[in-house]
XYZ file of C-alpha atoms in Angstrom:
324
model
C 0.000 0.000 0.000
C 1.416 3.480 -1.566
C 0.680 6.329 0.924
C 0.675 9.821 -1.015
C 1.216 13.244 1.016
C -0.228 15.815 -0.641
C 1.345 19.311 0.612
C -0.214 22.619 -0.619
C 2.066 24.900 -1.866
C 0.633 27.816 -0.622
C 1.709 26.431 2.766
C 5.165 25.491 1.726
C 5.752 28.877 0.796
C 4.862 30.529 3.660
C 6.881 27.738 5.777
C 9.982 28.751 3.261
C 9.266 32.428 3.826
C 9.054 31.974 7.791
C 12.135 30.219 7.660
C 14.076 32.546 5.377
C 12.925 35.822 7.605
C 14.264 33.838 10.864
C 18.110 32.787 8.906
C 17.808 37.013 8.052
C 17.158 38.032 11.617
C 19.751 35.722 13.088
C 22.342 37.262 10.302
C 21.341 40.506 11.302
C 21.859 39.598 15.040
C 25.330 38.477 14.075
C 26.480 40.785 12.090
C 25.526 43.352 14.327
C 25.930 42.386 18.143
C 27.950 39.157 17.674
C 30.659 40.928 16.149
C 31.144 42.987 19.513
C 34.435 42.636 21.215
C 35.404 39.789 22.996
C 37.144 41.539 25.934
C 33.465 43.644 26.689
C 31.600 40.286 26.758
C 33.735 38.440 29.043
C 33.610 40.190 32.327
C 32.176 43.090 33.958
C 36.044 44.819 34.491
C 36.832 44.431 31.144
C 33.030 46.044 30.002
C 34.196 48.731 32.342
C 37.833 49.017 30.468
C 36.090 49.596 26.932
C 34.870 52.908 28.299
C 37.615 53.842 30.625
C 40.920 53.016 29.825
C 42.614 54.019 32.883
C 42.274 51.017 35.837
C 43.298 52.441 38.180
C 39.980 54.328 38.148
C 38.467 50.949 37.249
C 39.842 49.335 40.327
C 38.695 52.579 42.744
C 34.967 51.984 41.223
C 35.219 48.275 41.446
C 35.904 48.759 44.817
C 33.408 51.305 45.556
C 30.750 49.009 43.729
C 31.008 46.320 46.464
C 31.200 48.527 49.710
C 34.881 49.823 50.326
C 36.867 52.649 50.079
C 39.093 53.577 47.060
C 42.241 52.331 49.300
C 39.880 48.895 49.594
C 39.493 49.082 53.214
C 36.096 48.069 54.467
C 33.635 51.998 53.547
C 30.603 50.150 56.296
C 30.842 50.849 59.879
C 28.733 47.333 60.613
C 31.947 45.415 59.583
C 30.279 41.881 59.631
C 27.371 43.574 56.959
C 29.983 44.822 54.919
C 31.605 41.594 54.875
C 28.386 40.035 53.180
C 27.734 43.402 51.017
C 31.613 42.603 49.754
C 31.397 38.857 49.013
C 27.526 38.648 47.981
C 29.126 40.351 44.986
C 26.772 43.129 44.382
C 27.775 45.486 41.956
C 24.557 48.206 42.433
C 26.005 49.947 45.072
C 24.581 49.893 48.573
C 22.267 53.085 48.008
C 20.080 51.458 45.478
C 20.260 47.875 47.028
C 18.709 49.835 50.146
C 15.995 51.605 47.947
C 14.761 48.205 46.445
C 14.736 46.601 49.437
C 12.863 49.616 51.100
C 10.507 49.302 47.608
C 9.866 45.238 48.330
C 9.104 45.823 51.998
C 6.453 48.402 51.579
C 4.751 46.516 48.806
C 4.573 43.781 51.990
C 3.367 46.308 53.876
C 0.745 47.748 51.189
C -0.281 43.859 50.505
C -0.987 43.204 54.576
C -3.106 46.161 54.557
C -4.915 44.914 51.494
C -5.546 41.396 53.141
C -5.431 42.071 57.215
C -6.410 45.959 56.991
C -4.490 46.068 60.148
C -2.054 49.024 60.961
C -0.168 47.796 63.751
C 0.337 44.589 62.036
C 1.619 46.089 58.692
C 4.260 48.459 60.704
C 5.402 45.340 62.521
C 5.838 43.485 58.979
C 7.039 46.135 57.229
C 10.308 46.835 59.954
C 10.675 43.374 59.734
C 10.758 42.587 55.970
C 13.506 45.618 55.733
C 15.896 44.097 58.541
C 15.677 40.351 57.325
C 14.933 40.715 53.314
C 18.219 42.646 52.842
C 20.205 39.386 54.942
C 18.712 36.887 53.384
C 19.095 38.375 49.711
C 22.567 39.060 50.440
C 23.182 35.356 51.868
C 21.273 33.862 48.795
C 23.939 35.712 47.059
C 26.950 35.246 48.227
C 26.215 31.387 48.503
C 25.389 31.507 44.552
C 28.639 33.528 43.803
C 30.739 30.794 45.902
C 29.220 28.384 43.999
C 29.893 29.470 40.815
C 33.045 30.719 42.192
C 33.900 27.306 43.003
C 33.211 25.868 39.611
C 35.551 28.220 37.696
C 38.553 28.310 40.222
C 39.791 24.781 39.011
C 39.708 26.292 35.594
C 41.666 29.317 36.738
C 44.708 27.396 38.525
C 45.213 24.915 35.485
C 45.016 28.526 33.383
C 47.822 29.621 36.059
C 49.733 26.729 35.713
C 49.892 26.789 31.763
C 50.775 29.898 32.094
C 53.681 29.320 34.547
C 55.320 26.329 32.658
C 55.337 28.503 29.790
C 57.933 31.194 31.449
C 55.607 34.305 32.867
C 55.298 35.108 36.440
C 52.619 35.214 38.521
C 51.336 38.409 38.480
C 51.242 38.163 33.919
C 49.350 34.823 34.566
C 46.593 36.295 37.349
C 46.159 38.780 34.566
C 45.552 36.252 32.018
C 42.961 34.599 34.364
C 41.411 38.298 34.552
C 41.214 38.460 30.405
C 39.660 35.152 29.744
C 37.097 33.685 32.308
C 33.710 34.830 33.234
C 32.587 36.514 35.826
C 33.371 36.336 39.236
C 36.567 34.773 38.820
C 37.327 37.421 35.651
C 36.824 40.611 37.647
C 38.280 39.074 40.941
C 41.322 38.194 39.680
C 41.911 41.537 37.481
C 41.103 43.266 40.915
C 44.277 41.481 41.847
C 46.249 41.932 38.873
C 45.598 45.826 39.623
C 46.219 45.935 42.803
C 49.775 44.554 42.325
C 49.820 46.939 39.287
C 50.056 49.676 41.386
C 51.875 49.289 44.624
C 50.032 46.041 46.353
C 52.785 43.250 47.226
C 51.495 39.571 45.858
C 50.649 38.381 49.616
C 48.680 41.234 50.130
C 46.845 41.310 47.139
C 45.919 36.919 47.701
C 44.609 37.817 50.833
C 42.784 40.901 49.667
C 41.349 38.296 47.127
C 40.233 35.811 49.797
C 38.502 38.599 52.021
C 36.817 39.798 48.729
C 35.384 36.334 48.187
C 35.301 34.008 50.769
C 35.089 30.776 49.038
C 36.600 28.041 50.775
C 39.274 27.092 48.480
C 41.072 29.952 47.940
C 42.656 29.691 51.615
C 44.495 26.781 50.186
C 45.759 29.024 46.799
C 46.448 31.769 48.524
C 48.654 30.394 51.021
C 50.695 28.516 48.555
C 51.700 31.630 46.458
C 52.216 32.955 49.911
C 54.874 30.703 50.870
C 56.291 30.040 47.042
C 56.620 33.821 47.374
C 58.254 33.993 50.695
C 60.448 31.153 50.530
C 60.225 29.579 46.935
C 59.502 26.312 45.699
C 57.841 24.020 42.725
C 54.436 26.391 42.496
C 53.483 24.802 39.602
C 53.204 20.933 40.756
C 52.171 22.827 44.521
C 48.912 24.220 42.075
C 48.374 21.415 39.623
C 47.538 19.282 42.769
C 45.748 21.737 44.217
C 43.379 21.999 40.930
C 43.014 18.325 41.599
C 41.901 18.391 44.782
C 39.524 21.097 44.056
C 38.038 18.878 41.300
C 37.623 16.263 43.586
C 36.187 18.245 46.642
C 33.368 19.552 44.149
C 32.629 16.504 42.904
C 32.290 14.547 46.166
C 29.688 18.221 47.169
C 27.517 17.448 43.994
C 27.492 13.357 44.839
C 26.690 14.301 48.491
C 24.040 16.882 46.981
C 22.321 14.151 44.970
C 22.277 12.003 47.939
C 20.750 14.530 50.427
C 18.084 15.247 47.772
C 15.526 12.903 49.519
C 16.030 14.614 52.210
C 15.667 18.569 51.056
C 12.646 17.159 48.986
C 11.100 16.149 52.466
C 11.371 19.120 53.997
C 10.161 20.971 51.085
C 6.910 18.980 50.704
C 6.223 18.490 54.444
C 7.217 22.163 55.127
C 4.672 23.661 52.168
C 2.011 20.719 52.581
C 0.363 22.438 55.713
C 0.321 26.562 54.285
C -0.984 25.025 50.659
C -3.827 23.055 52.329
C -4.805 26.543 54.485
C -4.058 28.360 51.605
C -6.427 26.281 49.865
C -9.297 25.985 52.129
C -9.387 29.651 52.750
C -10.059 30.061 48.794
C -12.781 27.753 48.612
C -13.942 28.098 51.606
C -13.816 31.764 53.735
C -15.307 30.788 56.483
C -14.099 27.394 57.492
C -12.153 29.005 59.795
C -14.072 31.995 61.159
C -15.160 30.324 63.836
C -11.950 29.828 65.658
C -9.893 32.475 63.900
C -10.325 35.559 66.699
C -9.738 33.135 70.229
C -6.162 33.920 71.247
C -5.718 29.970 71.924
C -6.123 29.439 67.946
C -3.061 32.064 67.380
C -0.642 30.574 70.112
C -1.695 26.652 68.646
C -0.512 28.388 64.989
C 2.142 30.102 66.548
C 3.488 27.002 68.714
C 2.872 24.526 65.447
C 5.161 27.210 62.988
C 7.619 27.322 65.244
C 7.972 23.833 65.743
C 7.703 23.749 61.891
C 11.007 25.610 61.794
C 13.015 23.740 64.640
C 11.760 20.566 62.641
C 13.191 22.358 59.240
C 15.962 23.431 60.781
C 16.972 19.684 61.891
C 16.014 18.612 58.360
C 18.706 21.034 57.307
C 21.146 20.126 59.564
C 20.880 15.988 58.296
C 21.658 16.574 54.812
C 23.870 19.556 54.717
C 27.681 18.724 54.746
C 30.691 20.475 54.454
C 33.498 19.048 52.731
């Protein structure tokens, strides 16, 4: 049996002429903003070079960005705050980080006034929303920037090594890190790269580097360039080991991740079971709890059973987290 497709041409056509305008758009696009440079793509210090060729005003505003002075010393009197501002990595500045946060708490405020139409409540949300949204942004941060910290610093060290073997010294191969990776290794290590540009020793400038991020590997780097520095040695085979056991470390965090899944997924589910189901049941049904809602023993049973939520959470978190 012979089966026959019969296609109207009218409709092949139009499928031809779709086609052909996407292939134009997508030569456009790469003609246009493909072709931009390299160096303004790769990291936001080198975007910031294309427009101002002198660093050492790059590395003053770099600085400035992420909560210190323009000698790098910590610009916060709250030193432990401006030790999260600094490694969360936010570029923003701390002016308009405060103004959105102010923005998100008030439209927590406006949305318990909406929904509670209680004044006292809302001024009690709204403090608290603008004391704990700006921590817990800033840890969500700095625990994504280690982690993708952590990812590219193996990359880095085997960049330093080539670059080593091949006859440069250290401070021409941290530069070369600087000019080809990503974001935040990029702009970290061309913070360094300036810094010994322009007066900083190589110790100094390491641990600048480690106060700046905070990752736990770089205590390991920075100490061996501190002692090859000092005292000399094979920095080379020192690093290529160390890029190894980096490797390794992350690996054994993402098998141990996998592992603890069950686990996060258990909390999760458990944890958002009980607010869906109220959630839930006050949509469909408004009043199913009005007749309990206003006795005070109602709001210390709620109170008692979230906070026993939390300690169980917190337990939950405390199982399947690891540090290796």
């Amino acid at each position: 049996m012979v089966m026959s497709f019969d296609i109207d041409t009218t409709y092949l056509i139009y499928g031809f002429a779709a086609l052909s305008t996407v292939l134009f758009v997508e030569a456009i696009y790469i003609l246009c903003f493909s072709t931009a440079s390299y160096r303004k793509r790769i990291n936001r210090r080198l975007r910031l070079i294309e427009n101002e060729p002198d660093r050492q005003n790059i590395l003053v505003q770099l600085r400035r960005e992420r909560g210190l002075t323009a000698e790098g010393l910590y610009g916060m009197p709250v030193l432990w705050l401006n030790k999260l501002v600094l490694q969360s990595g936010l570029t923003m500045g701390i002016g308009r980080f405060a103004m959105l946060v102010f923005a998100g708490a008030l439209t927590v405020f406006m949305a318990d006034m909406l929904l509670r139409d209680s004044l006292l409540e809302a001024i009690g949300i709204l403090f608290g929303a603008s004391i704990l949204l700006p921590f817990v942004v800033l840890r969500f941060m700095r625990s994504r920037r280690h982690a993708k910290f952590g990812e590219q610093f193996p990359e880095a060290i085997d960049m330093i090594v080539r670059s080593l073997r091949a006859g440069h010294p250290v401070p021409i191969a941290l530069a070369l890190v600087a000019r080809e990776l990503p974001d935040p290794v990029g702009t970290e290590f061309g913070i360094v790269a300036d810094e010994i540009t322009y007066g900083s020793d190589l110790e100094s400038a390491m641990r600048n580097l480690f106060f700046r991020v905070g990752q736990s590997d770089l205590p390991l780097f920075v100490t061996a360039v501190a002692i090859q520095t000092s005292t000399g040695g094979n920095l080379t085979g020192i690093l290529a080991n160390l890029s190894s056991v980096i490797r390794l470390r992350f690996k054994m965090r993402r098998k141990v991740s996998a592992l603890a899944s069950e686990g996060k997924f258990s909390a999760f589910f458990l944890s958002g079971l009980p607010i869906a189901l109220f959630v839930i049941l006050n949509v469909t049904s408004p009043g199913f709890y009005g007749s309990v809602w206003d006795y005070d023993v109602t709001k210390i049973g709620l109170a008692c059973a979230a906070a026993w939520m939390i300690a169980g959470n917190i337990v939950m978190y405390r199982m399947v987290n690891f540090r290796i």
